[in-house]
mmCIF file of C-alpha atoms in Angstrom:
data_model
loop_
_atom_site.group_PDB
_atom_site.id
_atom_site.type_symbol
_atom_site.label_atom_id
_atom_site.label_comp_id
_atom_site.label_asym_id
_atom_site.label_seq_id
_atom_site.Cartn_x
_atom_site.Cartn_y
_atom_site.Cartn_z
ATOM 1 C CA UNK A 1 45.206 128.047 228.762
ATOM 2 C CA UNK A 2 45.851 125.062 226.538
ATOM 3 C CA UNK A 3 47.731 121.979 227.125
ATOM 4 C CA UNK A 4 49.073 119.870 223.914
ATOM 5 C CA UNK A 5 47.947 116.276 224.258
ATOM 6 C CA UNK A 6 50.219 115.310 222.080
ATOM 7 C CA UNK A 7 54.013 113.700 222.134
ATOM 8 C CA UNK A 8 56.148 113.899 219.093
ATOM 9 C CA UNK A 9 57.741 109.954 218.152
ATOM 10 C CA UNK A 10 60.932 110.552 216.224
ATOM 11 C CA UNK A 11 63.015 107.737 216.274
ATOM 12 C CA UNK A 12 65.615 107.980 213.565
ATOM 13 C CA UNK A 13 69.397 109.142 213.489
ATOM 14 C CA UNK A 14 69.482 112.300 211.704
ATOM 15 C CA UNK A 15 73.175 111.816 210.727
ATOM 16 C CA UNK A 16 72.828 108.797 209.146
ATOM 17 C CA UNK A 17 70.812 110.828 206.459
ATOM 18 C CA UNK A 18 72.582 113.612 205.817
ATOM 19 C CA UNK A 19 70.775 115.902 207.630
ATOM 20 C CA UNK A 20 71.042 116.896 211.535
ATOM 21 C CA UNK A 21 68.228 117.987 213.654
ATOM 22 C CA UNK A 22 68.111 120.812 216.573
ATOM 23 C CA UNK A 23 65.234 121.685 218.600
ATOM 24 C CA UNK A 24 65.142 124.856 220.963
ATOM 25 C CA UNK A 25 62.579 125.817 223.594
ATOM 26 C CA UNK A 26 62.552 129.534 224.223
ATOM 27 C CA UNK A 27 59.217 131.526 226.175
ATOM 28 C CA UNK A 28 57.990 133.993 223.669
ATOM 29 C CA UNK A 29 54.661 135.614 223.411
ATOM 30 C CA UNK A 30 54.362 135.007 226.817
ATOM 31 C CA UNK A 31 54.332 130.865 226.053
ATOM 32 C CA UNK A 32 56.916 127.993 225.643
ATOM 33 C CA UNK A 33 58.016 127.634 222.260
ATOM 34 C CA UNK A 34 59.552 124.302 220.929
ATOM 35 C CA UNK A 35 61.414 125.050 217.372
ATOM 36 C CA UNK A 36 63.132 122.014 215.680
ATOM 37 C CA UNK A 37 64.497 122.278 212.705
ATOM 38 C CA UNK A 38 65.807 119.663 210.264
ATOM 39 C CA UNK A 39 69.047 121.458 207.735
ATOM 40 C CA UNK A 40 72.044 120.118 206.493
ATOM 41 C CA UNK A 41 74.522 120.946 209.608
ATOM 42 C CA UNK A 42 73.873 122.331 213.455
ATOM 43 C CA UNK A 43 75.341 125.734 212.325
ATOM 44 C CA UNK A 44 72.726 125.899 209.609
ATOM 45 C CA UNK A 45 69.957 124.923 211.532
ATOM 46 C CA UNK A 46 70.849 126.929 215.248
ATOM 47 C CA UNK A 47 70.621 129.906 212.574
ATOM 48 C CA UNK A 48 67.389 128.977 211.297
ATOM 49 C CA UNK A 49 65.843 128.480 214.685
ATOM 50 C CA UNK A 50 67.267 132.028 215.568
ATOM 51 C CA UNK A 51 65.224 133.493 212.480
ATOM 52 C CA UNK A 52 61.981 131.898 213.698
ATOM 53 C CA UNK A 53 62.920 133.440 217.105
ATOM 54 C CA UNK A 54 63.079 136.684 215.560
ATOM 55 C CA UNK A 55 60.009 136.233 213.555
ATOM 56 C CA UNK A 56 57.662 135.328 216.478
ATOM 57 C CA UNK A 57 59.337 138.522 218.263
ATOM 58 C CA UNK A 58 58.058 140.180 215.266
ATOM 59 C CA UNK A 59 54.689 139.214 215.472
ATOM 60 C CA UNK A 60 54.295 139.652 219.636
ATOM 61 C CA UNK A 61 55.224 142.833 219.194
ATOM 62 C CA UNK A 62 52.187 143.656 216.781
ATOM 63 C CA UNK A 63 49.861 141.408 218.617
ATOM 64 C CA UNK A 64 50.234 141.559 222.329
ATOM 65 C CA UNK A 65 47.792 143.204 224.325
ATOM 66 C CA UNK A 66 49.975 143.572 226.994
ATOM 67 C CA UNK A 67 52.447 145.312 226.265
ATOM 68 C CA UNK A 68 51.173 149.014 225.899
ATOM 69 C CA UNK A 69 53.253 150.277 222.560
ATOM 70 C CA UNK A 70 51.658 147.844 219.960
ATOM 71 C CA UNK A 71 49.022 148.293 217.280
ATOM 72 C CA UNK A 72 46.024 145.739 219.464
ATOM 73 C CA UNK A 73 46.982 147.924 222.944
ATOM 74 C CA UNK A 74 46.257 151.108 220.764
ATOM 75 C CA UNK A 75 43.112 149.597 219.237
ATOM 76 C CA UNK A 76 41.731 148.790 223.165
ATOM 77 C CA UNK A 77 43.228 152.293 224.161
ATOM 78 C CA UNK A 78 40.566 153.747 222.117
ATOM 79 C CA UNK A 79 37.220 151.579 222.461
ATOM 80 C CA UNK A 80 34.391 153.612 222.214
ATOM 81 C CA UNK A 81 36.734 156.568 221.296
ATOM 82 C CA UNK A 82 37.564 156.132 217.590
ATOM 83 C CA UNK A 83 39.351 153.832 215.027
ATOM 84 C CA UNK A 84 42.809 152.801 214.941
ATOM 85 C CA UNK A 85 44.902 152.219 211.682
ATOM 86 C CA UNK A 86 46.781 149.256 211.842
ATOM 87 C CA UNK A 87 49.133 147.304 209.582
ATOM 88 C CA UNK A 88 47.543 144.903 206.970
ATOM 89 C CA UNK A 89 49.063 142.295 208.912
ATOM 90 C CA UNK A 90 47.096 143.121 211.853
ATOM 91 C CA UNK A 91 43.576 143.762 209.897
ATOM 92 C CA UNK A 92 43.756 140.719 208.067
ATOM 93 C CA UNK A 93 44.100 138.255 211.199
ATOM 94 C CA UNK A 94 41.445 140.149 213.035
ATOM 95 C CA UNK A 95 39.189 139.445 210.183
ATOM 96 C CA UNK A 96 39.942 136.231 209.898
ATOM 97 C CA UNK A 97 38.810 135.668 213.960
ATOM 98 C CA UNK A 98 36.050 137.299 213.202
ATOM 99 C CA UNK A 99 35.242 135.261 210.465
ATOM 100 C CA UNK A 100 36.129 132.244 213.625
ATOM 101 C CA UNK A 101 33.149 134.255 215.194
ATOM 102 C CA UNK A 102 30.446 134.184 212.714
ATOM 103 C CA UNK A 103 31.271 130.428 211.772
ATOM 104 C CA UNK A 104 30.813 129.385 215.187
ATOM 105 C CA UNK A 105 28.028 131.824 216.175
ATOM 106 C CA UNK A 106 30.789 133.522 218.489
ATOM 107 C CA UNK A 107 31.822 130.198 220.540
ATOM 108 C CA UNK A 108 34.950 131.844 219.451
ATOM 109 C CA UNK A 109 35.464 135.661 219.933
ATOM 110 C CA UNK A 110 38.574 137.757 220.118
ATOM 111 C CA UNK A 111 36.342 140.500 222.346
ATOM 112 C CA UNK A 112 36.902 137.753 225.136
ATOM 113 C CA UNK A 113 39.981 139.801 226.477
ATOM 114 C CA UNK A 114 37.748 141.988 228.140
ATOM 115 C CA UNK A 115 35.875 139.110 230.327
ATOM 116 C CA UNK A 116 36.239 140.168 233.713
ATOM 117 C CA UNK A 117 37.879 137.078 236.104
ATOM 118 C CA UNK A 118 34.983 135.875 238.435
ATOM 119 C CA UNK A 119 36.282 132.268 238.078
ATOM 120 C CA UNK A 120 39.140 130.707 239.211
ATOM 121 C CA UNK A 121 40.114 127.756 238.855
ATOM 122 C CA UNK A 122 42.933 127.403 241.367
ATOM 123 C CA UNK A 123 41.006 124.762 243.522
ATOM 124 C CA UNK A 124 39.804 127.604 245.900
ATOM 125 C CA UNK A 125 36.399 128.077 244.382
ATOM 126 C CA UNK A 126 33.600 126.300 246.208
ATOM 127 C CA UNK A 127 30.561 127.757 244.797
ATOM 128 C CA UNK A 128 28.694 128.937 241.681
ATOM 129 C CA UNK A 129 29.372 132.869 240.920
ATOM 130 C CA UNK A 130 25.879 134.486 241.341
ATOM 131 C CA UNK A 131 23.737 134.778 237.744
ATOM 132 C CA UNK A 132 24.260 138.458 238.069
ATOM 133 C CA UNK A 133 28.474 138.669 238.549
ATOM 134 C CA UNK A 134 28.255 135.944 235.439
ATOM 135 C CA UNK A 135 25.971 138.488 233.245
ATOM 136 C CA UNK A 136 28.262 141.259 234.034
ATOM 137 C CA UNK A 137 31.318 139.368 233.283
ATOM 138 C CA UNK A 138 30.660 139.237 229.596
ATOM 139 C CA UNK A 139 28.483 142.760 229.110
ATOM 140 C CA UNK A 140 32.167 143.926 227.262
ATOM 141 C CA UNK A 141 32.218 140.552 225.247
ATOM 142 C CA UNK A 142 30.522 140.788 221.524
ATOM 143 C CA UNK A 143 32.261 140.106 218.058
ATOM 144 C CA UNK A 144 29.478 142.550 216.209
ATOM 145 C CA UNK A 145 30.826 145.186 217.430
ATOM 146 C CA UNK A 146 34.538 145.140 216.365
ATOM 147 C CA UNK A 147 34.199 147.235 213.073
ATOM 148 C CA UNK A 148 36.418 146.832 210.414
ATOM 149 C CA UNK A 149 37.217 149.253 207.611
ATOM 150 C CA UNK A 150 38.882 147.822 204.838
ATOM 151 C CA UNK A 151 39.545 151.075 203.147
ATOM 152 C CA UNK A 152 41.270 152.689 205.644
ATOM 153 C CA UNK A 153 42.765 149.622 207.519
ATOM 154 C CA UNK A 154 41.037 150.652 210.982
ATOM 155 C CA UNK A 155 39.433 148.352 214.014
ATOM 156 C CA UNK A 156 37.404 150.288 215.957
ATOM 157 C CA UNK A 157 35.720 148.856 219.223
ATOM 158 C CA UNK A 158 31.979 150.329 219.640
ATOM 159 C CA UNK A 159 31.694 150.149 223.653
ATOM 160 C CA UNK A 160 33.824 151.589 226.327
ATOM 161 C CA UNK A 161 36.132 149.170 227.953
ATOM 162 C CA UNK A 162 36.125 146.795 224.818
ATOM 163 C CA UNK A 163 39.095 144.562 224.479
ATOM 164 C CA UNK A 164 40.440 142.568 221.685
ATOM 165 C CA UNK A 165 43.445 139.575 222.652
ATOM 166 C CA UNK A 166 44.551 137.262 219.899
ATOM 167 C CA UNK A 167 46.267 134.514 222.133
ATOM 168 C CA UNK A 168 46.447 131.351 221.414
ATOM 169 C CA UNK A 169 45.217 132.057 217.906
ATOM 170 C CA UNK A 170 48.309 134.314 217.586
ATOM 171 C CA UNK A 171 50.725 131.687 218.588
ATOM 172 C CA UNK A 172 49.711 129.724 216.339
ATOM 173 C CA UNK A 173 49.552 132.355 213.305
ATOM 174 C CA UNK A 174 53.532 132.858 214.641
ATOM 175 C CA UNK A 175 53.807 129.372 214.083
ATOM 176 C CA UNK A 176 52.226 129.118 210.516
ATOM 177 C CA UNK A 177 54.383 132.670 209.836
ATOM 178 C CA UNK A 178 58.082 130.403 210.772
ATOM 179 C CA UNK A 179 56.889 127.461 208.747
ATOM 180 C CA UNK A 180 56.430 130.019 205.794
ATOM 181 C CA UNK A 181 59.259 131.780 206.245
ATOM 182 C CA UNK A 182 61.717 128.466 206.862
ATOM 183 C CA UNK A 183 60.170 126.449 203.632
ATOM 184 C CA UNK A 184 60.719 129.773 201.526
ATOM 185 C CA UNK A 185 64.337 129.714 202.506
ATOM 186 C CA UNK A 186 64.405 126.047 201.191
ATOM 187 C CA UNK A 187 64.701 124.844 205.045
ATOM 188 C CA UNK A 188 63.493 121.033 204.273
ATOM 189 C CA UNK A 189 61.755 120.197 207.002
ATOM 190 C CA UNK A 190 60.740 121.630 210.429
ATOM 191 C CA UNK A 191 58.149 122.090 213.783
ATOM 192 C CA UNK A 192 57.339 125.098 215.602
ATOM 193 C CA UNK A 193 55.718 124.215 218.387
ATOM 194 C CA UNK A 194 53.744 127.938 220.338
ATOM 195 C CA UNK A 195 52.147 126.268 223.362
ATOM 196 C CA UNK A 196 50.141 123.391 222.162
ATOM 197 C CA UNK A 197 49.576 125.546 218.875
ATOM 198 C CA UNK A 198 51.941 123.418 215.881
ATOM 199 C CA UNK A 199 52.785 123.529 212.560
ATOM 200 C CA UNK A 200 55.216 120.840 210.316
ATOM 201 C CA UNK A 201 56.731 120.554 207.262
ATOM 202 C CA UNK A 202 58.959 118.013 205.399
ATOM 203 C CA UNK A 203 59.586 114.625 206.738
ATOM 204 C CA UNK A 204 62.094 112.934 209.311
ATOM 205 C CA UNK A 205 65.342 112.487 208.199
ATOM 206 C CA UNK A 206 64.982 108.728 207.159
ATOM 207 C CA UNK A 207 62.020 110.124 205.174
ATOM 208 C CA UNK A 208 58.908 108.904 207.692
ATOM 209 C CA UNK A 209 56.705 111.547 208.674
ATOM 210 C CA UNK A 210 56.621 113.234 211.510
ATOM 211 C CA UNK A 211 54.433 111.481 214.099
ATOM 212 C CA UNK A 212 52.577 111.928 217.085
ATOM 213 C CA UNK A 213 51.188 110.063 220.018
ATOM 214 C CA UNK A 214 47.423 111.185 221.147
ATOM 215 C CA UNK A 215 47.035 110.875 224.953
ATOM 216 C CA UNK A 216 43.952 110.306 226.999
ATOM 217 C CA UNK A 217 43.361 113.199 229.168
ATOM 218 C CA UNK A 218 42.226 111.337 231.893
ATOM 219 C CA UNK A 219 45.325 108.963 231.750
ATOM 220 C CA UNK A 220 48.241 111.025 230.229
ATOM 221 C CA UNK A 221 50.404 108.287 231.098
ATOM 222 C CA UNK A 222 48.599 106.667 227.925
ATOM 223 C CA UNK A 223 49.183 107.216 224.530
ATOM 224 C CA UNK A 224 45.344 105.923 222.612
ATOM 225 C CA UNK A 225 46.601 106.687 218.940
ATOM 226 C CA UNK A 226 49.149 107.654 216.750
ATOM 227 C CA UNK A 227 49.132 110.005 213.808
ATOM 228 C CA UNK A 228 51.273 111.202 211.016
ATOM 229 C CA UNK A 229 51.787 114.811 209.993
ATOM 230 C CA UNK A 230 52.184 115.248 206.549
ATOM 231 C CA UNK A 231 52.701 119.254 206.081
ATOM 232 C CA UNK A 232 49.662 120.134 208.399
ATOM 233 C CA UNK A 233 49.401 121.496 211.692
ATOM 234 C CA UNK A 234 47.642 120.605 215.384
ATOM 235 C CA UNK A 235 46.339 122.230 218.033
ATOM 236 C CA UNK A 236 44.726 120.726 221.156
ATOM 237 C CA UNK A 237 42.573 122.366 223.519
ATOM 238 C CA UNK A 238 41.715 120.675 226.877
ATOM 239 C CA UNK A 239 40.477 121.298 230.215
ATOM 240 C CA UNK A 240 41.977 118.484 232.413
ATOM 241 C CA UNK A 241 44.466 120.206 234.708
ATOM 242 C CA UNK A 242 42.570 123.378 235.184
ATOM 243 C CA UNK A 243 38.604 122.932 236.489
ATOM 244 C CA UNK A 244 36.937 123.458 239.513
ATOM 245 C CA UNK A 245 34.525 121.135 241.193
ATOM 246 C CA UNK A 246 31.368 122.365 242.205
ATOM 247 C CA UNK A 247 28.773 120.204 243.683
ATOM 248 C CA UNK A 248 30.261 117.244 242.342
ATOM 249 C CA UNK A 249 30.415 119.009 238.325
ATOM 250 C CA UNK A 250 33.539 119.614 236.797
ATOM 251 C CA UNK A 251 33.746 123.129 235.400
ATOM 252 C CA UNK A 252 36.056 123.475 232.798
ATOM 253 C CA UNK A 253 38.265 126.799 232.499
ATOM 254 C CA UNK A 254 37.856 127.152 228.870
ATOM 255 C CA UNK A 255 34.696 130.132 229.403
ATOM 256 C CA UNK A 256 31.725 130.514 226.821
ATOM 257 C CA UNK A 257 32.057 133.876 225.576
ATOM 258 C CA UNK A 258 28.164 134.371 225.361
ATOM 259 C CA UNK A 259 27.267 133.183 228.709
ATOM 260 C CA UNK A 260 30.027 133.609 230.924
ATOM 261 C CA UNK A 261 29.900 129.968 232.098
ATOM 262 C CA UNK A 262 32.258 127.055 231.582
ATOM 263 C CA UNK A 263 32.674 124.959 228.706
ATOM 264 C CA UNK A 264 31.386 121.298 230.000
ATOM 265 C CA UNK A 265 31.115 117.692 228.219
ATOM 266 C CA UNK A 266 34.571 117.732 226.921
ATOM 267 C CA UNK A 267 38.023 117.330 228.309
ATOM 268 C CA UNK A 268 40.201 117.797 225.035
ATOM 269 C CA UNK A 269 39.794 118.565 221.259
ATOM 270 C CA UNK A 270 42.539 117.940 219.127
ATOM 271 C CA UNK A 271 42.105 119.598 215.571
ATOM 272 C CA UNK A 272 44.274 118.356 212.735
ATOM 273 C CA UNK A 273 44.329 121.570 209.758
ATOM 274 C CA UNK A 274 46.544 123.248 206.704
ATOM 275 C CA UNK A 275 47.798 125.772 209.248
ATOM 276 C CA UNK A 276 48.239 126.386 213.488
ATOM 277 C CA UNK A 277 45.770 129.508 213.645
ATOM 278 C CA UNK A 278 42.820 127.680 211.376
ATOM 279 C CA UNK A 279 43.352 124.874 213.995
ATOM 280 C CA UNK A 280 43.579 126.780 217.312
ATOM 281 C CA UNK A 281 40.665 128.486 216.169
ATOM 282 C CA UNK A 282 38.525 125.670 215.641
ATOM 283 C CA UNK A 283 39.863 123.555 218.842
ATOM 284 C CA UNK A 284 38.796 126.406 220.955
ATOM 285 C CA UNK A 285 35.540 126.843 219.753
ATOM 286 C CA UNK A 286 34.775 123.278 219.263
ATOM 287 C CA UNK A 287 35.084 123.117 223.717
ATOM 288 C CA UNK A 288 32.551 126.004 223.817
ATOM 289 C CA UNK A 289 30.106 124.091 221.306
ATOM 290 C CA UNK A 290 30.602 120.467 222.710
ATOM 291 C CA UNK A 291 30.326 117.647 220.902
ATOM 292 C CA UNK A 292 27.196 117.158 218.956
ATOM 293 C CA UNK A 293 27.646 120.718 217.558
ATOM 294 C CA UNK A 294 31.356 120.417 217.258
ATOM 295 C CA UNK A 295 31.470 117.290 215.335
ATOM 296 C CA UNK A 296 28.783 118.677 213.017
ATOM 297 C CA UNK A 297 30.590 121.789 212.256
ATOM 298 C CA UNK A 298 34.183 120.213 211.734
ATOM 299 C CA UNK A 299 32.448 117.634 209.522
ATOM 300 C CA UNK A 300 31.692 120.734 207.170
ATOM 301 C CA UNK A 301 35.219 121.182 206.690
ATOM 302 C CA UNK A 302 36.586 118.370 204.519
ATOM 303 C CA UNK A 303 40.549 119.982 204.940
ATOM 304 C CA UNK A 304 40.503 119.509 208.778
ATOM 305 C CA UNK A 305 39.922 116.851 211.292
ATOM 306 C CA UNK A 306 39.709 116.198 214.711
ATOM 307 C CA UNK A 307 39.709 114.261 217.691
ATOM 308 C CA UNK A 308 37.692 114.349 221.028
ATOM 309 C CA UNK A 309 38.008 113.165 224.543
ATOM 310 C CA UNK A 310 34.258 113.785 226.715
ATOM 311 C CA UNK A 311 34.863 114.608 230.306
ATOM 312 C CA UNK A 312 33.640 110.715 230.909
ATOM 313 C CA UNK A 313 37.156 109.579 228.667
ATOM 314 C CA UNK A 314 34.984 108.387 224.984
ATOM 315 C CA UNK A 315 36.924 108.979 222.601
ATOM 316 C CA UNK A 316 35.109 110.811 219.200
ATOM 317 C CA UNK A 317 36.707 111.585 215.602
ATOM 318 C CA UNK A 318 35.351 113.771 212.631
ATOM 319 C CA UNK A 319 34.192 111.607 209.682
ATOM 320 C CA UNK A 320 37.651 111.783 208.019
ATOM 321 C CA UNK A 321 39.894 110.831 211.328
ATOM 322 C CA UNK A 322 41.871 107.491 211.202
ATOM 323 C CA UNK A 323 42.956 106.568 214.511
ATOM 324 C CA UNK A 324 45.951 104.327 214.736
ATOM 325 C CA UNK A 325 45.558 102.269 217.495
ATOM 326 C CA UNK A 326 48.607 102.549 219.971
ATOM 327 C CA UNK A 327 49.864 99.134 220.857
ATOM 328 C CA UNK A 328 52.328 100.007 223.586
#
């Protein structure tokens, strides 16, 4: 689960500029989605928003591992059994998390789907799983072995009981897909919002970017920065409303996929990138890796930056982060 940090600050009167704007929230892929869309009239852009609707439908039902009549349900159907052709669609995103995987040394791995649910984080967990339930949790966990066959356009899963799940990292691909779709139909400017996982386009009305208000984990009530969006995306990942407390330790519920144990050290990571998925991907794996690895990694990326919060409420940026100090 992810939680934007993140508050959008528009504060201009769309019909003073000759354009309106319309937001919709609507649950889809099994998340809240927040659409707005910036057009020329309501009618225009209440049809727009229905086209991204029907777009991120589109996608679920490609990508969902739970419900059984889609390519990825087929694909874990048949781990250890044989390979499954899929669309191109479908290949090319689960390369591209692999790739996620090999970047990050598999802090981020789509395999994760078939972690078996010894924690919970519901406040009714008192004590440590035992090393051995932890160890078993993850034996169906491992990136190397989802093959890929290019030729044929097949995923196979090696072991028995494998699972892929694209998630988060397919809400925001859903979002990147609407922003596409919406700027090739000349649709001026725009947010799709899938859970925390955001893309933008064009400007506000009056012309100003769109903007938005970082919050402190440990005080949402407080906004620390501001940032424009210029035609980028953001995802935040965080671990502040769901954690147990063991022995006076906060456990985060965001799990390391090669251990079995909870991310700790960091309570959010906000990752600013060209689209949603590229983001989501790194804000996830950036928990996992914690700070000191994180920052190092993201600093390799000159196209993306982001923001951290530790579990202790310092606040850390990538080298090319400008904070805007909130003065509110």
């Amino acid at each position: 689960m992810r939680k934007l940090l993140i508050l959008f600050l528009v504060g201009c009167s769309a019909n003073s500029f000759s354009q309106v704007v319309r937001q919709r929230t609507v649950l889809l892929m099994g998340s809240r989605f927040d659409i707005t869309i910036s057009a020329k009239d309501s009618l225009s852009a209440e049809k727009y928003i229905d086209e991204c609707i029907a777009e991120v439908s589109r996608i679920e039902n490609l990508l969902s591992d739970w419900k059984s009549d889609t390519q990825v349900s087929e694909v874990n159907r048949n781990a250890g059994i044989k390979p499954v052709k899929v669309d191109k669609e479908v290949f090319e995103l689960t390369k591209r998390a692999l790739n996620f995987s090999k970047i990050t040394d598999g802090a981020f791995d789509i395999s994760f789907a078939a972690a078996e649910k010894i924690w919970k984080f519901d406040g009714s967990m008192t004590k440590l799983p035992s090393a051995e339930a932890v160890k078993e949790s993850v034996k169906k966990i491992g990136y190397q072995n989802i093959i890929l066959d290019e030729q044929h356009s097949t995923i196979f899963l090696k072991l028995p009981g494998m699972k892929i799940g694209f998630g988060a990292l397919g809400e925001g691909y859903a979002a990147d897909r609407c922003k596409e779709l919406m700027m090739a139909k000349g649709v001026p400017a725009g947010i799709v919002n899938g859970s925390g996982d955001m893309n933008t386009w064009g400007t506000q009305p009056d012309g100003t970017p769109w903007t938005i208000g970082i919050t402190n984990p440990l005080n949402k009530n407080k906004v620390f920065a501001v940032m424009p969006l210029r035609d980028n995306a953001v995802t935040t990942s965080g671990s502040y409303e769901k954690f147990a407390m063991i022995d006076g330790k906060r456990y985060a519920h965001i799990i390391n996929p090669k251990t079995g144990y909870p991310a700790t050290g960091l309570s959010s990571v906000t990752v600013f990138g060209p689209s949603a998925e590229m983001a989501n991907g790194f804000s996830t794996s950036l928990m996992v890796m914690g700070k000191e690895a994180g920052l190092f990694l993201i600093n390799q990326f000159h196209d993306l930056k982001c923001v951290m919060v530790t579990d202790t409420g310092e606040v850390f940026g990538s080298d090319n982060v400008e904070l805007i100090p909130n003065k509110k």
